[in-house]
Amino acid sequence: MGKVKRSPWLLHYDGSSCNGCDIEVLATLTPVYDAERLGVENTGDPMQADILLITGGINEQNAPVVKQLYDQMPRPKVVVAVGICACTGGIFKDCYNIRGGVDTTIPVDIYVPGCAARPQSIIDGIIKARDLFQKRSDEHDEYEKTHHGGAGEEKING
Amino acid sequence: MARKTVVPFGPQHPVLPEPIHIDLVMEDEKVLEAVPNIGFIHRGLEGLADKRDFNELLYVVERTCGICSFGHGNGYVQAVEKIMDVEIPDRAKFLRTIWAEIARMHSHLLWLGLQADQFGFESLFYEIWRIREKVLDLLELTTGGRLIFSVNKIGGVIKDIGDDKMKAILTNMSSIEKDMRVVQKTFMGDYSVQSRTKGIGVLTKDQIHELGAVGPVARASGISRDMRKLGYDGYGMIDFEPITSVFGDCFARIDVRLREVFQSIDIIRQAIDKIPQGELSVNVKGNPNGEALVRIEQPRGEAIYYVHSNGTKFIDRYRNRTPTFANLPALCEMLKGANYADVGMMVVTIDPCISCTER
């Protein structure tokens, strides 16, 4: 584990999941599995979030909600699809109201399989998301430095 | 006179992991009217009956909800067994009872944790979820799955619980009971819990009758209605009484659910004591032809399963009335005249399971 410059904040949204993965996401954040030791924190506000954990597939009514949440998050951002329904639509793929996985609506970076996804694999997904977020932040800083004379770098270091 | 404003609640809201949208018509801090809007998790699960045969449909039905997954499977297989006139072995009945009660404990502990989190008692929330992991460990030990464990089949169950595992359940039950006594003392004795919940969201017995609320919400208002008393599974051979309270407020609902956790522990002990040896399932031949309606008690209340079949592999119609759907009118009535600060608490207090409701 290298130097972590930032502690990414998580936003959790339940797409059209059966609750199984939601409850496991919550269990992951409580002390037995304790994902917060990795430096992440759960938040309810999309404007403050860096990582979007999304469970369940996309249907006609929640597609605009998911899109709006994604748009409200500041850049850089990482999207994690938790559970098989969020990855591909899973067992509900053939339902008339399901479009498919989350990637039909917003870009997804990390896929966590399972029905319901186990806390261990969710933690694995969060670690991957954190590293990816770090990488994207560095790229973003580099871009700011070359294009706007290092304003971004100054902001981070204080 | 103050101007009326509409404040949206949800679908993404910190109080609840699930999406429900309620339009709150407010006058200053008071809620005048609450208009729920559901459909964010509608998948069209019942429509899959056309595409999956009646055996496969069981696995779809179990994924109606990840919290009360066992109960949904149980209701569906009971309905199909009723159509096909199958009598399952006694051991299978008792095993279903044990799993149903462990699932009820896990659901109630989950709710108690969310409720504690709702009024800002973070450490109590963490403590309850720590205890809940012990319950989940038992489910994993006996079935292999933490939340969704397909152990039912039409004609019985597919897994047995051996003697050593029965012993493990009993040991864990004692340790859970000990931990829960401490939690009960905190919930019932802490003044900050009482100041947030006592006298809030009161529903009288008459209102419950009128609105048709079910489960712990009805029992907290003094209606002694528990579908387990119908005697399905092994409940007919087990001695228990529905738990009720008379006050009908949020505090009473916490009280009822806390005592139901202890009741579940008691039922599991009785079931392990009385379970007979024998077969796990009977052979079922042919396809169902006819219709059946089954009522069972889910952690959240009475759930109804209706199956209509035509003698082919595919059933015509599967229909499910879930307890949260029955409790939503009660929630809207409760919200009228409430303070805005109490809205989150009242929404949590009916133990909403939106993915059951919308399927």
Short mmCIF file of C-alpha atoms in Angstrom, two decimals:
data_model
loop_
_atom_site.label_atom_id
_atom_site.label_comp_id
_atom_site.label_asym_id
_atom_site.label_seq_id
_atom_site.Cartn_x
_atom_site.Cartn_y
_atom_site.Cartn_z
CA MET A 1 0.00 0.00 0.00
CA GLY A 2 1.60 3.20 -1.16
CA LYS A 3 1.09 6.71 0.00
CA VAL A 4 -2.59 7.62 -0.06
CA LYS A 5 -3.11 11.28 -0.66
CA ARG A 6 -6.85 11.30 -0.32
CA SER A 7 -9.58 9.39 1.49
CA PRO A 8 -12.26 8.69 -1.07
CA TRP A 9 -15.90 8.89 0.08
CA LEU A 10 -18.46 6.30 -0.91
CA LEU A 11 -21.95 6.87 -2.18
CA HIS A 12 -24.23 3.85 -2.16
CA TYR A 13 -27.28 3.66 -4.37
CA ASP A 14 -29.69 0.76 -4.67
CA GLY A 15 -30.66 0.36 -8.33
CA SER A 16 -33.24 -2.36 -8.69
CA SER A 17 -31.52 -4.92 -6.49
CA CYS A 18 -33.22 -7.41 -4.20
CA ASN A 19 -31.64 -5.88 -1.05
CA GLY A 20 -29.20 -8.75 -0.70
CA CYS A 21 -26.22 -6.80 -2.01
CA ASP A 22 -27.34 -3.59 -0.23
CA ILE A 23 -27.31 -5.30 3.09
CA GLU A 24 -23.91 -6.77 2.35
CA VAL A 25 -22.60 -3.31 1.43
CA LEU A 26 -23.86 -2.05 4.80
CA ALA A 27 -22.36 -5.08 6.57
CA THR A 28 -19.06 -4.30 4.86
CA LEU A 29 -19.05 -0.84 6.44
CA THR A 30 -19.82 -2.09 9.99
CA PRO A 31 -17.01 -3.17 12.37
CA VAL A 32 -16.92 -6.90 11.57
CA TYR A 33 -15.64 -6.27 8.03
CA ASP A 34 -14.82 -2.61 8.56
CA ALA A 35 -14.16 -1.16 5.12
CA GLU A 36 -13.54 2.22 6.75
CA ARG A 37 -10.07 1.04 7.81
CA LEU A 38 -9.13 1.45 4.13
CA GLY A 39 -9.64 5.17 4.42
CA VAL A 40 -13.06 5.35 2.81
CA GLU A 41 -16.17 6.81 4.39
CA ASN A 42 -19.85 6.39 3.62
CA THR A 43 -21.72 9.54 2.66
CA GLY A 44 -25.26 10.28 1.59
CA ASP A 45 -24.39 13.26 -0.54
CA PRO A 46 -23.42 12.70 -4.19
CA MET A 47 -21.68 16.10 -4.32
CA GLN A 48 -19.11 14.89 -1.78
CA ALA A 49 -18.68 11.37 -3.13
CA ASP A 50 -15.76 9.97 -5.11
CA ILE A 51 -16.76 6.32 -5.47
CA LEU A 52 -20.28 5.23 -6.46
CA LEU A 53 -21.24 1.76 -5.26
CA ILE A 54 -24.30 0.67 -7.15
CA THR A 55 -26.30 -2.50 -6.66
CA GLY A 56 -28.99 -3.96 -8.89
CA GLY A 57 -29.85 -3.53 -12.54
CA ILE A 58 -31.28 -0.52 -14.31
CA ASN A 59 -34.97 -0.08 -15.04
CA GLU A 60 -36.91 2.65 -16.81
CA GLN A 61 -37.71 4.61 -13.67
CA ASN A 62 -34.34 4.62 -11.93
CA ALA A 63 -32.19 5.23 -15.01
CA PRO A 64 -32.54 9.05 -14.78
CA VAL A 65 -31.85 8.90 -11.02
CA VAL A 66 -28.63 6.93 -11.52
CA LYS A 67 -27.55 9.26 -14.31
CA GLN A 68 -28.24 12.31 -12.20
CA LEU A 69 -26.28 10.91 -9.23
CA TYR A 70 -23.35 10.16 -11.54
CA ASP A 71 -23.43 13.64 -13.03
CA GLN A 72 -23.55 15.29 -9.61
CA MET A 73 -20.35 13.60 -8.45
CA PRO A 74 -17.21 15.71 -8.90
CA ARG A 75 -14.43 14.48 -11.16
CA PRO A 76 -12.41 12.23 -10.87
CA LYS A 77 -14.92 9.50 -10.02
CA VAL A 78 -15.04 5.71 -9.96
CA VAL A 79 -18.11 3.48 -10.38
CA VAL A 80 -18.28 0.03 -8.82
CA ALA A 81 -21.09 -2.35 -9.86
CA VAL A 82 -21.79 -4.65 -6.89
CA GLY A 83 -23.51 -7.98 -7.52
CA ILE A 84 -24.37 -9.88 -10.64
CA CYS A 85 -27.55 -7.82 -11.30
CA ALA A 86 -25.47 -4.63 -11.47
CA CYS A 87 -22.92 -6.35 -13.73
CA THR A 88 -25.23 -7.89 -16.31
CA GLY A 89 -28.83 -7.92 -15.09
CA GLY A 90 -28.36 -11.38 -13.58
CA ILE A 91 -31.40 -13.50 -12.90
CA PHE A 92 -33.69 -10.58 -13.81
CA LYS A 93 -32.12 -10.04 -17.23
CA ASP A 94 -35.22 -11.38 -19.01
CA CYS A 95 -37.68 -9.27 -17.01
CA TYR A 96 -39.68 -6.82 -19.09
CA ASN A 97 -38.65 -3.81 -17.03
CA ILE A 98 -34.90 -4.44 -16.80
CA ARG A 99 -32.55 -2.78 -19.29
CA GLY A 100 -29.54 -4.75 -18.11
CA GLY A 101 -26.48 -3.96 -16.03
CA VAL A 102 -25.44 -0.53 -14.79
CA ASP A 103 -23.12 -0.11 -17.79
CA THR A 104 -26.15 0.39 -20.02
CA THR A 105 -26.58 3.82 -18.44
CA ILE A 106 -23.29 5.04 -16.95
CA PRO A 107 -19.67 3.90 -17.45
CA VAL A 108 -18.61 1.23 -14.93
CA ASP A 109 -14.98 0.71 -13.87
CA ILE A 110 -15.09 -2.25 -11.53
CA TYR A 111 -17.39 -5.27 -11.52
CA VAL A 112 -17.95 -7.25 -8.29
CA PRO A 113 -19.69 -10.58 -8.99
CA GLY A 114 -21.84 -12.66 -6.64
CA CYS A 115 -25.46 -13.24 -5.68
CA ALA A 116 -25.44 -11.78 -3.12
CA ALA A 117 -21.88 -10.38 -3.37
CA ARG A 118 -19.97 -11.40 -0.26
CA PRO A 119 -18.43 -8.71 1.99
CA GLN A 120 -14.95 -10.01 1.17
CA SER A 121 -15.43 -9.44 -2.55
CA ILE A 122 -17.01 -6.02 -1.92
CA ILE A 123 -13.90 -5.06 0.10
CA ASP A 124 -11.79 -6.27 -2.81
CA GLY A 125 -13.80 -4.03 -5.15
CA ILE A 126 -13.40 -1.05 -2.82
CA ILE A 127 -9.61 -1.54 -2.69
CA LYS A 128 -9.44 -1.65 -6.49
CA ALA A 129 -11.66 1.43 -6.70
CA ARG A 130 -9.48 3.30 -4.22
CA ASP A 131 -6.32 2.58 -6.22
CA LEU A 132 -8.01 3.58 -9.45
CA PHE A 133 -9.25 6.77 -7.82
CA GLN A 134 -5.69 7.56 -6.69
CA LYS A 135 -4.40 7.01 -10.22
CA ARG A 136 -7.09 9.23 -11.73
CA SER A 137 -6.43 11.95 -9.17
CA ASP A 138 -2.74 11.91 -10.07
CA GLU A 139 -3.58 12.16 -13.76
CA HIS A 140 -5.96 15.00 -13.03
CA ASP A 141 -3.25 16.83 -11.04
CA GLU A 142 -0.76 16.32 -13.85
CA TYR A 143 -3.25 17.76 -16.35
CA GLU A 144 -3.95 20.77 -14.13
CA LYS A 145 -0.21 21.34 -13.72
CA THR A 146 0.56 21.34 -17.43
CA HIS A 147 -2.52 23.26 -18.52
CA HIS A 148 -3.26 25.66 -15.66
CA GLY A 149 0.14 26.21 -14.03
CA GLY A 150 -0.18 23.87 -11.07
CA ALA A 151 -3.35 25.25 -9.48
CA GLY A 152 -4.63 21.76 -8.78
CA GLU A 153 -1.43 20.65 -7.04
CA GLU A 154 -1.47 23.62 -4.72
CA LYS A 155 -5.06 22.99 -3.77
CA ILE A 156 -4.31 19.42 -2.66
CA ASN A 157 -1.21 20.19 -0.64
CA GLY A 158 -2.94 22.84 1.31
CA MET B 1 -51.02 31.39 7.42
CA ALA B 2 -47.81 29.84 6.23
CA ARG B 3 -47.28 28.83 2.65
CA LYS B 4 -47.38 25.16 1.69
CA THR B 5 -44.20 23.63 0.31
CA VAL B 6 -43.50 20.22 -1.14
CA VAL B 7 -40.32 18.59 0.14
CA PRO B 8 -39.17 15.49 -1.73
CA PHE B 9 -37.91 12.55 0.36
CA GLY B 10 -35.74 10.14 -1.62
CA PRO B 11 -35.26 8.15 -3.80
CA GLN B 12 -31.64 8.42 -2.72
CA HIS B 13 -31.76 9.29 0.98
CA PRO B 14 -29.26 8.69 3.81
CA VAL B 15 -31.93 7.22 6.11
CA LEU B 16 -32.59 4.16 4.05
CA PRO B 17 -30.44 2.18 1.65
CA GLU B 18 -33.47 1.54 -0.53
CA PRO B 19 -35.10 3.96 -2.94
CA ILE B 20 -38.55 5.16 -1.94
CA HIS B 21 -39.85 8.54 -2.94
CA ILE B 22 -42.33 10.42 -0.76
CA ASP B 23 -43.62 13.89 -1.53
CA LEU B 24 -44.13 15.66 1.78
CA VAL B 25 -46.57 18.57 1.70
CA MET B 26 -45.25 20.80 4.47
CA GLU B 27 -46.50 23.82 6.36
CA ASP B 28 -43.53 25.18 8.28
CA GLU B 29 -42.15 22.15 10.14
CA LYS B 30 -45.37 20.14 10.04
CA VAL B 31 -46.22 17.50 7.46
CA LEU B 32 -49.74 17.97 6.11
CA GLU B 33 -49.80 15.12 3.66
CA ALA B 34 -47.49 12.41 2.41
CA VAL B 35 -47.77 11.07 -1.14
CA PRO B 36 -45.67 7.97 -1.79
CA ASN B 37 -44.31 7.21 -5.25
CA ILE B 38 -42.95 3.73 -5.77
CA GLY B 39 -41.57 1.88 -8.77
CA PHE B 40 -37.84 2.52 -8.61
CA ILE B 41 -37.05 -1.16 -8.10
CA HIS B 42 -39.82 -2.63 -10.23
CA ARG B 43 -38.28 -5.49 -12.20
CA GLY B 44 -41.34 -7.38 -13.36
CA LEU B 45 -40.40 -10.51 -11.45
CA GLU B 46 -43.87 -12.04 -11.61
CA GLY B 47 -43.68 -11.85 -15.41
CA LEU B 48 -40.83 -14.37 -15.40
CA ALA B 49 -43.45 -17.08 -14.75
CA ASP B 50 -43.84 -17.24 -18.54
CA LYS B 51 -40.16 -17.93 -19.12
CA ARG B 52 -39.16 -20.19 -16.22
CA ASP B 53 -40.79 -23.49 -15.35
CA PHE B 54 -42.34 -23.94 -11.93
CA ASN B 55 -39.19 -25.47 -10.41
CA GLU B 56 -36.88 -22.75 -11.72
CA LEU B 57 -39.30 -20.03 -10.70
CA LEU B 58 -38.54 -20.86 -7.06
CA TYR B 59 -35.05 -19.38 -7.43
CA VAL B 60 -36.48 -16.23 -8.97
CA VAL B 61 -39.08 -15.92 -6.19
CA GLU B 62 -36.36 -16.24 -3.54
CA ARG B 63 -34.69 -13.21 -5.06
CA THR B 64 -37.76 -11.04 -4.52
CA CYS B 65 -35.95 -9.73 -1.48
CA GLY B 66 -32.57 -10.50 0.02
CA ILE B 67 -33.73 -10.05 3.61
CA CYS B 68 -36.81 -12.26 3.69
CA SER B 69 -35.62 -14.52 0.89
CA PHE B 70 -36.30 -17.74 2.77
CA GLY B 71 -39.88 -16.72 3.56
CA HIS B 72 -40.68 -15.97 -0.09
CA GLY B 73 -39.37 -19.35 -1.17
CA ASN B 74 -41.30 -20.99 1.63
CA GLY B 75 -44.58 -19.33 0.65
CA TYR B 76 -44.19 -20.24 -3.01
CA VAL B 77 -43.35 -23.91 -2.43
CA GLN B 78 -46.22 -24.21 0.04
CA ALA B 79 -48.61 -22.88 -2.59
CA VAL B 80 -47.35 -25.32 -5.25
CA GLU B 81 -47.41 -28.20 -2.75
CA LYS B 82 -51.01 -27.32 -1.91
CA ILE B 83 -51.99 -27.51 -5.59
CA MET B 84 -50.19 -30.81 -6.11
CA ASP B 85 -51.53 -32.17 -2.82
CA VAL B 86 -48.08 -33.06 -1.46
CA GLU B 87 -47.57 -33.69 2.25
CA ILE B 88 -43.93 -33.06 3.15
CA PRO B 89 -42.09 -35.09 5.85
CA ASP B 90 -42.17 -33.79 9.42
CA ARG B 91 -38.41 -33.32 9.57
CA ALA B 92 -38.56 -31.00 6.55
CA LYS B 93 -41.33 -29.00 8.25
CA PHE B 94 -39.24 -28.49 11.35
CA LEU B 95 -36.13 -27.61 9.34
CA ARG B 96 -38.14 -24.96 7.49
CA THR B 97 -39.31 -23.61 10.85
CA ILE B 98 -35.74 -23.37 12.17
CA TRP B 99 -34.47 -21.58 9.07
CA ALA B 100 -37.48 -19.25 8.98
CA GLU B 101 -36.86 -18.23 12.59
CA ILE B 102 -33.11 -17.69 12.08
CA ALA B 103 -34.00 -15.53 9.05
CA ARG B 104 -36.53 -13.62 11.19
CA MET B 105 -33.85 -12.91 13.79
CA HIS B 106 -31.48 -11.64 11.12
CA SER B 107 -34.18 -9.38 9.69
CA HIS B 108 -35.23 -7.98 13.07
CA LEU B 109 -31.62 -7.34 14.14
CA LEU B 110 -31.01 -5.55 10.85
CA TRP B 111 -34.03 -3.34 11.47
CA LEU B 112 -33.08 -2.62 15.10
CA GLY B 113 -29.65 -1.53 13.87
CA LEU B 114 -31.10 0.77 11.21
CA GLN B 115 -33.51 2.24 13.76
CA ALA B 116 -30.64 2.94 16.19
CA ASP B 117 -28.67 4.53 13.35
CA GLN B 118 -31.75 6.60 12.51
CA PHE B 119 -31.92 8.36 15.85
CA GLY B 120 -28.17 8.81 15.85
CA PHE B 121 -27.14 6.07 18.29
CA GLU B 122 -24.19 4.93 16.19
CA SER B 123 -22.53 2.64 18.73
CA LEU B 124 -25.74 0.70 19.35
CA PHE B 125 -26.11 0.25 15.58
CA TYR B 126 -22.61 -1.23 15.37
CA GLU B 127 -23.21 -3.48 18.40
CA ILE B 128 -26.44 -4.90 16.91
CA TRP B 129 -24.81 -5.55 13.56
CA ARG B 130 -21.97 -7.34 15.35
CA ILE B 131 -24.55 -9.65 16.95
CA ARG B 132 -26.27 -10.07 13.59
CA GLU B 133 -23.08 -11.50 12.10
CA LYS B 134 -23.41 -14.43 14.52
CA VAL B 135 -26.84 -15.15 13.08
CA LEU B 136 -25.46 -14.95 9.55
CA ASP B 137 -22.65 -17.32 10.54
CA LEU B 138 -25.31 -19.85 11.56
CA LEU B 139 -27.02 -19.51 8.19
CA GLU B 140 -23.70 -19.96 6.43
CA LEU B 141 -22.89 -23.00 8.57
CA THR B 142 -26.19 -24.75 7.92
CA THR B 143 -26.94 -23.72 4.33
CA GLY B 144 -23.78 -22.33 2.74
CA GLY B 145 -25.27 -18.92 1.94
CA ARG B 146 -25.38 -15.75 3.99
CA LEU B 147 -28.51 -14.08 2.68
CA ILE B 148 -29.92 -16.06 -0.21
CA PHE B 149 -29.79 -19.76 0.52
CA SER B 150 -31.92 -21.95 -1.71
CA VAL B 151 -32.65 -24.84 0.64
CA ASN B 152 -36.33 -25.29 -0.22
CA LYS B 153 -37.65 -27.43 -3.00
CA ILE B 154 -41.09 -28.55 -3.98
CA GLY B 155 -41.68 -31.57 -1.76
CA GLY B 156 -39.32 -30.75 1.10
CA VAL B 157 -35.83 -29.37 1.68
CA ILE B 158 -32.51 -30.21 0.06
CA LYS B 159 -30.20 -29.99 3.07
CA ASP B 160 -30.21 -31.50 6.52
CA ILE B 161 -28.92 -30.00 9.75
CA GLY B 162 -26.78 -32.63 11.50
CA ASP B 163 -26.57 -33.11 15.27
CA ASP B 164 -23.26 -31.25 15.58
CA LYS B 165 -24.71 -28.28 13.71
CA MET B 166 -27.82 -28.34 15.92
CA LYS B 167 -25.48 -28.10 18.89
CA ALA B 168 -23.69 -25.15 17.28
CA ILE B 169 -27.05 -23.40 16.78
CA LEU B 170 -27.93 -23.89 20.46
CA THR B 171 -24.53 -22.59 21.64
CA ASN B 172 -24.82 -19.53 19.42
CA MET B 173 -28.41 -18.92 20.56
CA SER B 174 -27.25 -18.68 24.19
CA SER B 175 -24.54 -16.19 23.33
CA ILE B 176 -26.93 -14.13 21.14
CA GLU B 177 -29.52 -14.13 23.93
CA LYS B 178 -26.95 -12.86 26.42
CA ASP B 179 -25.88 -10.06 24.07
CA MET B 180 -29.47 -9.15 23.25
CA ARG B 181 -30.36 -8.73 26.94
CA VAL B 182 -27.80 -5.91 27.11
CA VAL B 183 -29.16 -4.35 23.91
CA GLN B 184 -32.74 -4.63 25.21
CA LYS B 185 -31.75 -2.86 28.41
CA THR B 186 -30.18 -0.02 26.41
CA PHE B 187 -33.17 0.36 24.08
CA MET B 188 -35.75 0.23 26.85
CA GLY B 189 -33.87 2.22 29.48
CA ASP B 190 -32.00 4.94 27.61
CA TYR B 191 -33.71 8.34 27.93
CA SER B 192 -32.48 9.59 24.57
CA VAL B 193 -34.14 6.62 22.83
CA GLN B 194 -37.35 7.29 24.74
CA SER B 195 -37.37 10.99 23.94
CA ARG B 196 -37.08 10.26 20.22
CA THR B 197 -39.64 7.45 20.04
CA LYS B 198 -42.25 7.68 22.83
CA GLY B 199 -45.57 9.10 21.67
CA ILE B 200 -44.28 9.52 18.09
CA GLY B 201 -46.25 8.07 15.19
CA VAL B 202 -49.15 6.70 17.23
CA LEU B 203 -51.61 4.41 15.45
CA THR B 204 -54.70 3.27 17.32
CA LYS B 205 -56.27 -0.16 17.07
CA ASP B 206 -59.17 1.20 14.99
CA GLN B 207 -56.82 2.92 12.55
CA ILE B 208 -54.88 -0.31 12.10
CA HIS B 209 -58.13 -2.17 11.32
CA GLU B 210 -59.17 0.51 8.86
CA LEU B 211 -55.81 0.72 7.08
CA GLY B 212 -55.15 -3.00 7.10
CA ALA B 213 -51.65 -2.88 8.58
CA VAL B 214 -49.96 -6.19 9.31
CA GLY B 215 -47.13 -7.71 11.31
CA PRO B 216 -45.26 -5.97 14.12
CA VAL B 217 -46.93 -2.64 13.22
CA ALA B 218 -50.36 -4.16 13.94
CA ARG B 219 -49.15 -6.08 16.97
CA ALA B 220 -47.62 -2.94 18.50
CA SER B 221 -51.12 -1.42 18.48
CA GLY B 222 -52.64 -4.34 20.34
CA ILE B 223 -53.88 -6.55 17.51
CA SER B 224 -52.84 -10.10 18.23
CA ARG B 225 -52.54 -11.31 14.66
CA ASP B 226 -49.76 -13.70 13.72
CA MET B 227 -49.98 -15.99 10.69
CA ARG B 228 -47.69 -18.51 12.36
CA LYS B 229 -50.71 -19.38 14.47
CA LEU B 230 -52.25 -20.95 11.33
CA GLY B 231 -49.89 -23.83 12.02
CA TYR B 232 -48.07 -24.14 8.69
CA ASP B 233 -44.61 -25.80 8.74
CA GLY B 234 -43.80 -26.94 12.26
CA TYR B 235 -45.55 -24.03 14.00
CA GLY B 236 -48.61 -26.15 14.76
CA MET B 237 -46.51 -28.29 17.07
CA ILE B 238 -44.78 -25.40 18.81
CA ASP B 239 -46.01 -23.50 21.80
CA PHE B 240 -45.94 -19.69 21.44
CA GLU B 241 -48.18 -16.64 21.72
CA PRO B 242 -48.15 -13.54 19.46
CA ILE B 243 -46.31 -10.65 21.09
CA THR B 244 -48.30 -7.45 21.42
CA SER B 245 -48.08 -4.00 22.94
CA VAL B 246 -50.87 -1.48 23.54
CA PHE B 247 -49.22 1.89 22.92
CA GLY B 248 -48.92 1.86 19.12
CA ASP B 249 -46.04 4.33 18.95
CA CYS B 250 -42.47 3.95 17.63
CA PHE B 251 -41.28 2.84 21.06
CA ALA B 252 -43.87 0.04 21.16
CA ARG B 253 -42.78 -1.14 17.73
CA ILE B 254 -39.17 -1.37 18.91
CA ASP B 255 -40.36 -3.22 22.02
CA VAL B 256 -42.40 -5.75 20.00
CA ARG B 257 -39.55 -6.51 17.62
CA LEU B 258 -37.03 -6.85 20.46
CA ARG B 259 -39.27 -9.35 22.24
CA GLU B 260 -39.85 -11.22 18.96
CA VAL B 261 -36.11 -11.84 18.72
CA PHE B 262 -36.30 -13.66 22.07
CA GLN B 263 -39.44 -15.45 20.92
CA SER B 264 -37.57 -16.69 17.83
CA ILE B 265 -34.77 -18.00 20.06
CA ASP B 266 -37.41 -19.83 22.08
CA ILE B 267 -39.08 -21.30 18.98
CA ILE B 268 -35.73 -22.49 17.61
CA ARG B 269 -34.97 -24.23 20.91
CA GLN B 270 -38.38 -25.92 20.94
CA ALA B 271 -38.02 -26.97 17.31
CA ILE B 272 -34.57 -28.47 17.89
CA ASP B 273 -35.98 -30.29 20.90
CA LYS B 274 -38.97 -31.72 19.02
CA ILE B 275 -37.51 -32.40 15.57
CA PRO B 276 -38.12 -36.02 14.48
CA GLN B 277 -35.73 -38.17 12.45
CA GLY B 278 -36.73 -39.09 8.92
CA GLU B 279 -36.72 -38.24 5.24
CA LEU B 280 -36.01 -34.72 3.96
CA SER B 281 -38.31 -34.73 0.97
CA VAL B 282 -40.86 -36.70 -1.00
CA ASN B 283 -40.80 -37.35 -4.73
CA VAL B 284 -43.08 -35.08 -6.70
CA LYS B 285 -44.29 -36.14 -10.14
CA GLY B 286 -46.21 -34.27 -12.80
CA ASN B 287 -47.13 -30.62 -13.20
CA PRO B 288 -49.37 -28.51 -10.98
CA ASN B 289 -52.94 -27.98 -12.09
CA GLY B 290 -55.23 -25.65 -10.15
CA GLU B 291 -54.87 -22.66 -7.89
CA ALA B 292 -53.84 -22.05 -4.30
CA LEU B 293 -53.47 -19.18 -1.88
CA VAL B 294 -51.08 -19.34 1.06
CA ARG B 295 -50.59 -16.92 3.92
CA ILE B 296 -47.37 -16.94 5.92
CA GLU B 297 -45.82 -14.65 8.52
CA GLN B 298 -42.76 -12.86 7.19
CA PRO B 299 -40.53 -10.85 9.54
CA ARG B 300 -42.48 -7.79 8.40
CA GLY B 301 -45.93 -9.31 8.63
CA GLU B 302 -48.46 -11.31 6.71
CA ALA B 303 -47.49 -12.17 3.12
CA ILE B 304 -49.87 -13.75 0.61
CA TYR B 305 -48.80 -16.06 -2.24
CA TYR B 306 -51.16 -16.95 -5.04
CA VAL B 307 -50.34 -19.48 -7.75
CA HIS B 308 -52.59 -20.35 -10.69
CA SER B 309 -51.45 -23.19 -12.90
CA ASN B 310 -52.79 -25.05 -15.92
CA GLY B 311 -51.16 -28.49 -15.92
CA THR B 312 -48.14 -27.51 -18.02
CA LYS B 313 -44.58 -26.82 -16.88
CA PHE B 314 -45.23 -23.08 -16.84
CA ILE B 315 -47.65 -21.63 -14.31
CA ASP B 316 -50.18 -19.05 -15.45
CA ARG B 317 -49.86 -16.52 -12.71
CA TYR B 318 -47.78 -16.03 -9.63
CA ARG B 319 -48.90 -13.20 -7.37
CA ASN B 320 -47.47 -11.99 -4.11
CA ARG B 321 -48.88 -9.45 -1.64
CA THR B 322 -46.04 -8.30 0.58
CA PRO B 323 -46.30 -6.89 4.12
CA THR B 324 -44.70 -3.52 3.33
CA PHE B 325 -47.36 -2.84 0.70
CA ALA B 326 -50.02 -3.35 3.38
CA ASN B 327 -48.15 -1.08 5.78
CA LEU B 328 -47.66 1.87 3.39
CA PRO B 329 -51.15 3.36 4.00
CA ALA B 330 -50.44 3.18 7.73
CA LEU B 331 -47.18 5.06 7.14
CA CYS B 332 -48.94 7.83 5.21
CA GLU B 333 -51.52 8.18 7.98
CA MET B 334 -48.75 8.28 10.59
CA LEU B 335 -46.87 11.00 8.71
CA LYS B 336 -49.83 13.43 8.77
CA GLY B 337 -49.15 16.05 11.42
CA ALA B 338 -45.64 14.80 12.13
CA ASN B 339 -42.59 16.98 12.60
CA TYR B 340 -40.16 17.01 9.70
CA ALA B 341 -37.37 15.73 11.98
CA ASP B 342 -39.40 12.59 12.75
CA VAL B 343 -40.13 11.67 9.13
CA GLY B 344 -37.03 9.52 8.69
CA MET B 345 -37.78 7.66 11.89
CA MET B 346 -41.38 6.94 10.90
CA VAL B 347 -40.36 5.67 7.50
CA VAL B 348 -37.91 3.28 9.13
CA THR B 349 -40.35 2.25 11.85
CA ILE B 350 -42.63 0.22 9.55
CA ASP B 351 -39.52 -1.73 8.48
CA PRO B 352 -39.96 -0.91 4.79
CA CYS B 353 -38.77 -3.49 2.32
CA ILE B 354 -39.16 -1.70 -0.98
CA SER B 355 -37.81 -4.42 -3.22
CA CYS B 356 -40.48 -6.83 -1.88
CA THR B 357 -43.15 -4.23 -2.49
CA GLU B 358 -42.19 -3.39 -6.04
CA ARG B 359 -40.71 -6.70 -7.17
#
